[in-house]
Amino acid sequence: MRIDIITIFPEFFSVLDVSLVGKARQSGLIDLRVHNLRDHTHDRHHTVDDTPYGGGAGMVMKPEPWGDAIDAILTDVHPLTEPTEQTDATDAAPLLIFPSPAGELFTQAMARELAEEPNLIFGCGRYEGIDQRVFDHYAEAGRVRLVSLGDYVLNGGEVAVMAMIEAVGRLIPGVVGNPESLVEESHEDGLLEYPSYTKPAAWRGLEVPPVLRSGNHGAVAAWRREQQLERTARVRPDLLPPAN
Ligand SMILES: N#Cc1c(-c2ccc3ccn(Cc4cccnc4)c3c2)n[nH]c1N
């Protein structure tokens, strides 16, 4: 998978040189490139924002730098791709993802969808957001998704992109050493994960649940499922499957 990130804070993503994503980059599983939006400005001050039409507080990100930056990546990803009988331009088009408070909620299901994409381009907005025409222009030609990390306000898209890259990256085959560990995680089966324990058997007067030390795999599986349902009902009832 190739991932391109457009941001005015490229140094923000230096952390992606380490940990699992860093290893995946070194092994070639992920080809990650970070682009400075200001490299696609043409004035002395590298201006990326301006006042909003219609008035209001804050500044809006100008469309021109975004257009130049995205076009440069699209040209690089598909230099001279012509639609073939197997694919057409839309099928092969990279997916453009813009974090936004107005976006669809990012979920584990969406992470699984994105992990199937050959090319992702993340656009990190700042200020009060990006001129709407950027989204409209590229939605005509290809695929654009506005995605929100949750119902709270961030100062820009970088934190959201970092989270999405981690959530997507770990689902790419070969990135996580033991793929089994991806199966029994919170949200993977729609429920919250069961509580985990390791040695010592007793710690500060707290014992590991005896069933986990029983060696009875059926009983352990049943206990873990019950714990998932109880925890989900208590903490995230919205995730519970509808009663049939
Ligand atoms: N994903 C996501 C987000 C964002 C988010 C994402 C991108 C930008 C670009 C600018 N801002 C500041 C801003 C603040 C208020 C109104 N409009 C814009 C962003 C906030 N906020 N909360 C989320 N879950």
PDB file of N, CA, C and O in Angstrom, residues 108 112 170-171 176-194 224-225 228:
ATOM      1  N   GLN A 108     -13.794   0.657  12.968  1.00  0.00           N
ATOM      2  CA  GLN A 108     -12.956  -0.498  12.612  1.00  0.00           C
ATOM      3  C   GLN A 108     -13.379  -1.072  11.260  1.00  0.00           C
ATOM      4  O   GLN A 108     -12.546  -1.494  10.456  1.00  0.00           O
ATOM      5  N   ARG A 112     -10.981  -1.532   7.986  1.00  0.00           N
ATOM      6  CA  ARG A 112     -10.829  -2.748   7.173  1.00  0.00           C
ATOM      7  C   ARG A 112     -11.025  -2.452   5.697  1.00  0.00           C
ATOM      8  O   ARG A 112     -10.318  -2.977   4.836  1.00  0.00           O
ATOM      9  N   ARG A 170      -2.086  -1.591  10.701  1.00  0.00           N
ATOM     10  CA  ARG A 170      -1.960  -2.842  11.447  1.00  0.00           C
ATOM     11  C   ARG A 170      -2.807  -3.963  10.841  1.00  0.00           C
ATOM     12  O   ARG A 170      -2.631  -5.130  11.180  1.00  0.00           O
ATOM     13  N   LEU A 171      -3.713  -3.601   9.944  1.00  0.00           N
ATOM     14  CA  LEU A 171      -4.556  -4.628   9.295  1.00  0.00           C
ATOM     15  C   LEU A 171      -3.938  -5.142   7.999  1.00  0.00           C
ATOM     16  O   LEU A 171      -4.445  -6.096   7.406  1.00  0.00           O
ATOM     17  N   VAL A 176       1.472  -6.858  11.374  1.00  0.00           N
ATOM     18  CA  VAL A 176       1.430  -7.361  12.754  1.00  0.00           C
ATOM     19  C   VAL A 176       1.963  -8.798  12.749  1.00  0.00           C
ATOM     20  O   VAL A 176       1.557  -9.612  11.928  1.00  0.00           O
ATOM     21  N   GLY A 177       2.911  -9.078  13.647  1.00  0.00           N
ATOM     22  CA  GLY A 177       3.585 -10.382  13.651  1.00  0.00           C
ATOM     23  C   GLY A 177       2.602 -11.540  13.715  1.00  0.00           C
ATOM     24  O   GLY A 177       2.655 -12.464  12.909  1.00  0.00           O
ATOM     25  N   ASN A 178       1.679 -11.485  14.692  1.00  0.00           N
ATOM     26  CA  ASN A 178       0.749 -12.598  14.864  1.00  0.00           C
ATOM     27  C   ASN A 178      -0.654 -12.153  14.465  1.00  0.00           C
ATOM     28  O   ASN A 178      -1.354 -11.488  15.251  1.00  0.00           O
ATOM     29  N   PRO A 179      -1.100 -12.449  13.240  1.00  0.00           N
ATOM     30  CA  PRO A 179      -2.420 -11.986  12.787  1.00  0.00           C
ATOM     31  C   PRO A 179      -3.553 -12.469  13.682  1.00  0.00           C
ATOM     32  O   PRO A 179      -4.608 -11.850  13.754  1.00  0.00           O
ATOM     33  N   GLU A 180      -3.303 -13.563  14.435  1.00  0.00           N
ATOM     34  CA  GLU A 180      -4.325 -14.042  15.376  1.00  0.00           C
ATOM     35  C   GLU A 180      -4.696 -12.940  16.372  1.00  0.00           C
ATOM     36  O   GLU A 180      -5.828 -12.808  16.811  1.00  0.00           O
ATOM     37  N   SER A 181      -3.709 -12.102  16.704  1.00  0.00           N
ATOM     38  CA  SER A 181      -3.960 -11.079  17.739  1.00  0.00           C
ATOM     39  C   SER A 181      -4.910 -10.003  17.224  1.00  0.00           C
ATOM     40  O   SER A 181      -5.466  -9.233  17.994  1.00  0.00           O
ATOM     41  N   LEU A 182      -5.149  -9.998  15.929  1.00  0.00           N
ATOM     42  CA  LEU A 182      -6.084  -8.992  15.386  1.00  0.00           C
ATOM     43  C   LEU A 182      -7.528  -9.438  15.534  1.00  0.00           C
ATOM     44  O   LEU A 182      -8.449  -8.630  15.443  1.00  0.00           O
ATOM     45  N   VAL A 183      -7.689 -10.742  15.769  1.00  0.00           N
ATOM     46  CA  VAL A 183      -9.066 -11.253  15.707  1.00  0.00           C
ATOM     47  C   VAL A 183      -9.843 -10.903  16.975  1.00  0.00           C
ATOM     48  O   VAL A 183     -10.942 -10.412  16.933  1.00  0.00           O
ATOM     49  N   GLU A 184      -9.188 -11.130  18.145  1.00  0.00           N
ATOM     50  CA  GLU A 184      -9.939 -10.958  19.404  1.00  0.00           C
ATOM     51  C   GLU A 184      -9.655  -9.590  20.012  1.00  0.00           C
ATOM     52  O   GLU A 184      -9.135  -9.470  21.102  1.00  0.00           O
ATOM     53  N   GLU A 185      -9.997  -8.572  19.259  1.00  0.00           N
ATOM     54  CA  GLU A 185      -9.762  -7.210  19.783  1.00  0.00           C
ATOM     55  C   GLU A 185     -11.087  -6.476  19.863  1.00  0.00           C
ATOM     56  O   GLU A 185     -12.032  -6.827  19.180  1.00  0.00           O
ATOM     57  N   SER A 186     -11.092  -5.426  20.650  1.00  0.00           N
ATOM     58  CA  SER A 186     -12.301  -4.609  20.707  1.00  0.00           C
ATOM     59  C   SER A 186     -12.694  -4.180  19.304  1.00  0.00           C
ATOM     60  O   SER A 186     -11.829  -3.851  18.498  1.00  0.00           O
ATOM     61  N   HIS A 187     -13.956  -4.260  19.033  1.00  0.00           N
ATOM     62  CA  HIS A 187     -14.558  -3.760  17.783  1.00  0.00           C
ATOM     63  C   HIS A 187     -14.321  -4.705  16.617  1.00  0.00           C
ATOM     64  O   HIS A 187     -14.957  -4.547  15.579  1.00  0.00           O
ATOM     65  N   GLU A 188     -13.387  -5.649  16.731  1.00  0.00           N
ATOM     66  CA  GLU A 188     -13.140  -6.526  15.580  1.00  0.00           C
ATOM     67  C   GLU A 188     -14.382  -7.373  15.307  1.00  0.00           C
ATOM     68  O   GLU A 188     -14.762  -7.576  14.162  1.00  0.00           O
ATOM     69  N   ASP A 189     -15.031  -7.866  16.363  1.00  0.00           N
ATOM     70  CA  ASP A 189     -16.271  -8.642  16.144  1.00  0.00           C
ATOM     71  C   ASP A 189     -17.483  -7.790  16.528  1.00  0.00           C
ATOM     72  O   ASP A 189     -18.575  -8.306  16.756  1.00  0.00           O
ATOM     73  N   GLY A 190     -17.265  -6.480  16.640  1.00  0.00           N
ATOM     74  CA  GLY A 190     -18.396  -5.586  16.929  1.00  0.00           C
ATOM     75  C   GLY A 190     -18.590  -5.344  18.409  1.00  0.00           C
ATOM     76  O   GLY A 190     -19.330  -4.443  18.804  1.00  0.00           O
ATOM     77  N   LEU A 191     -17.909  -6.147  19.270  1.00  0.00           N
ATOM     78  CA  LEU A 191     -18.060  -5.972  20.714  1.00  0.00           C
ATOM     79  C   LEU A 191     -16.747  -5.481  21.317  1.00  0.00           C
ATOM     80  O   LEU A 191     -15.691  -5.574  20.690  1.00  0.00           O
ATOM     81  N   LEU A 192     -16.792  -5.013  22.538  1.00  0.00           N
ATOM     82  CA  LEU A 192     -15.563  -4.640  23.245  1.00  0.00           C
ATOM     83  C   LEU A 192     -14.822  -5.908  23.656  1.00  0.00           C
ATOM     84  O   LEU A 192     -15.443  -6.966  23.841  1.00  0.00           O
ATOM     85  N   GLU A 193     -13.528  -5.812  23.792  1.00  0.00           N
ATOM     86  CA  GLU A 193     -12.737  -7.013  24.099  1.00  0.00           C
ATOM     87  C   GLU A 193     -12.923  -7.430  25.566  1.00  0.00           C
ATOM     88  O   GLU A 193     -13.305  -6.625  26.422  1.00  0.00           O
ATOM     89  N   TYR A 194     -12.625  -8.697  25.835  1.00  0.00           N
ATOM     90  CA  TYR A 194     -12.698  -9.204  27.201  1.00  0.00           C
ATOM     91  C   TYR A 194     -11.464  -8.711  27.979  1.00  0.00           C
ATOM     92  O   TYR A 194     -10.443  -8.323  27.379  1.00  0.00           O
ATOM     93  N   ARG A 224     -15.050 -15.579  28.320  1.00  0.00           N
ATOM     94  CA  ARG A 224     -14.585 -14.395  27.576  1.00  0.00           C
ATOM     95  C   ARG A 224     -15.740 -13.775  26.785  1.00  0.00           C
ATOM     96  O   ARG A 224     -15.915 -12.555  26.757  1.00  0.00           O
ATOM     97  N   ARG A 225     -16.587 -14.614  26.180  1.00  0.00           N
ATOM     98  CA  ARG A 225     -17.716 -14.087  25.415  1.00  0.00           C
ATOM     99  C   ARG A 225     -18.684 -13.345  26.346  1.00  0.00           C
ATOM    100  O   ARG A 225     -19.171 -12.259  26.041  1.00  0.00           O
ATOM    101  N   GLN A 228     -17.271 -10.061  27.221  1.00  0.00           N
ATOM    102  CA  GLN A 228     -17.430  -9.093  26.118  1.00  0.00           C
ATOM    103  C   GLN A 228     -18.841  -8.496  26.143  1.00  0.00           C
ATOM    104  O   GLN A 228     -19.011  -7.268  26.043  1.00  0.00           O
TER     105      GLN A 228
END
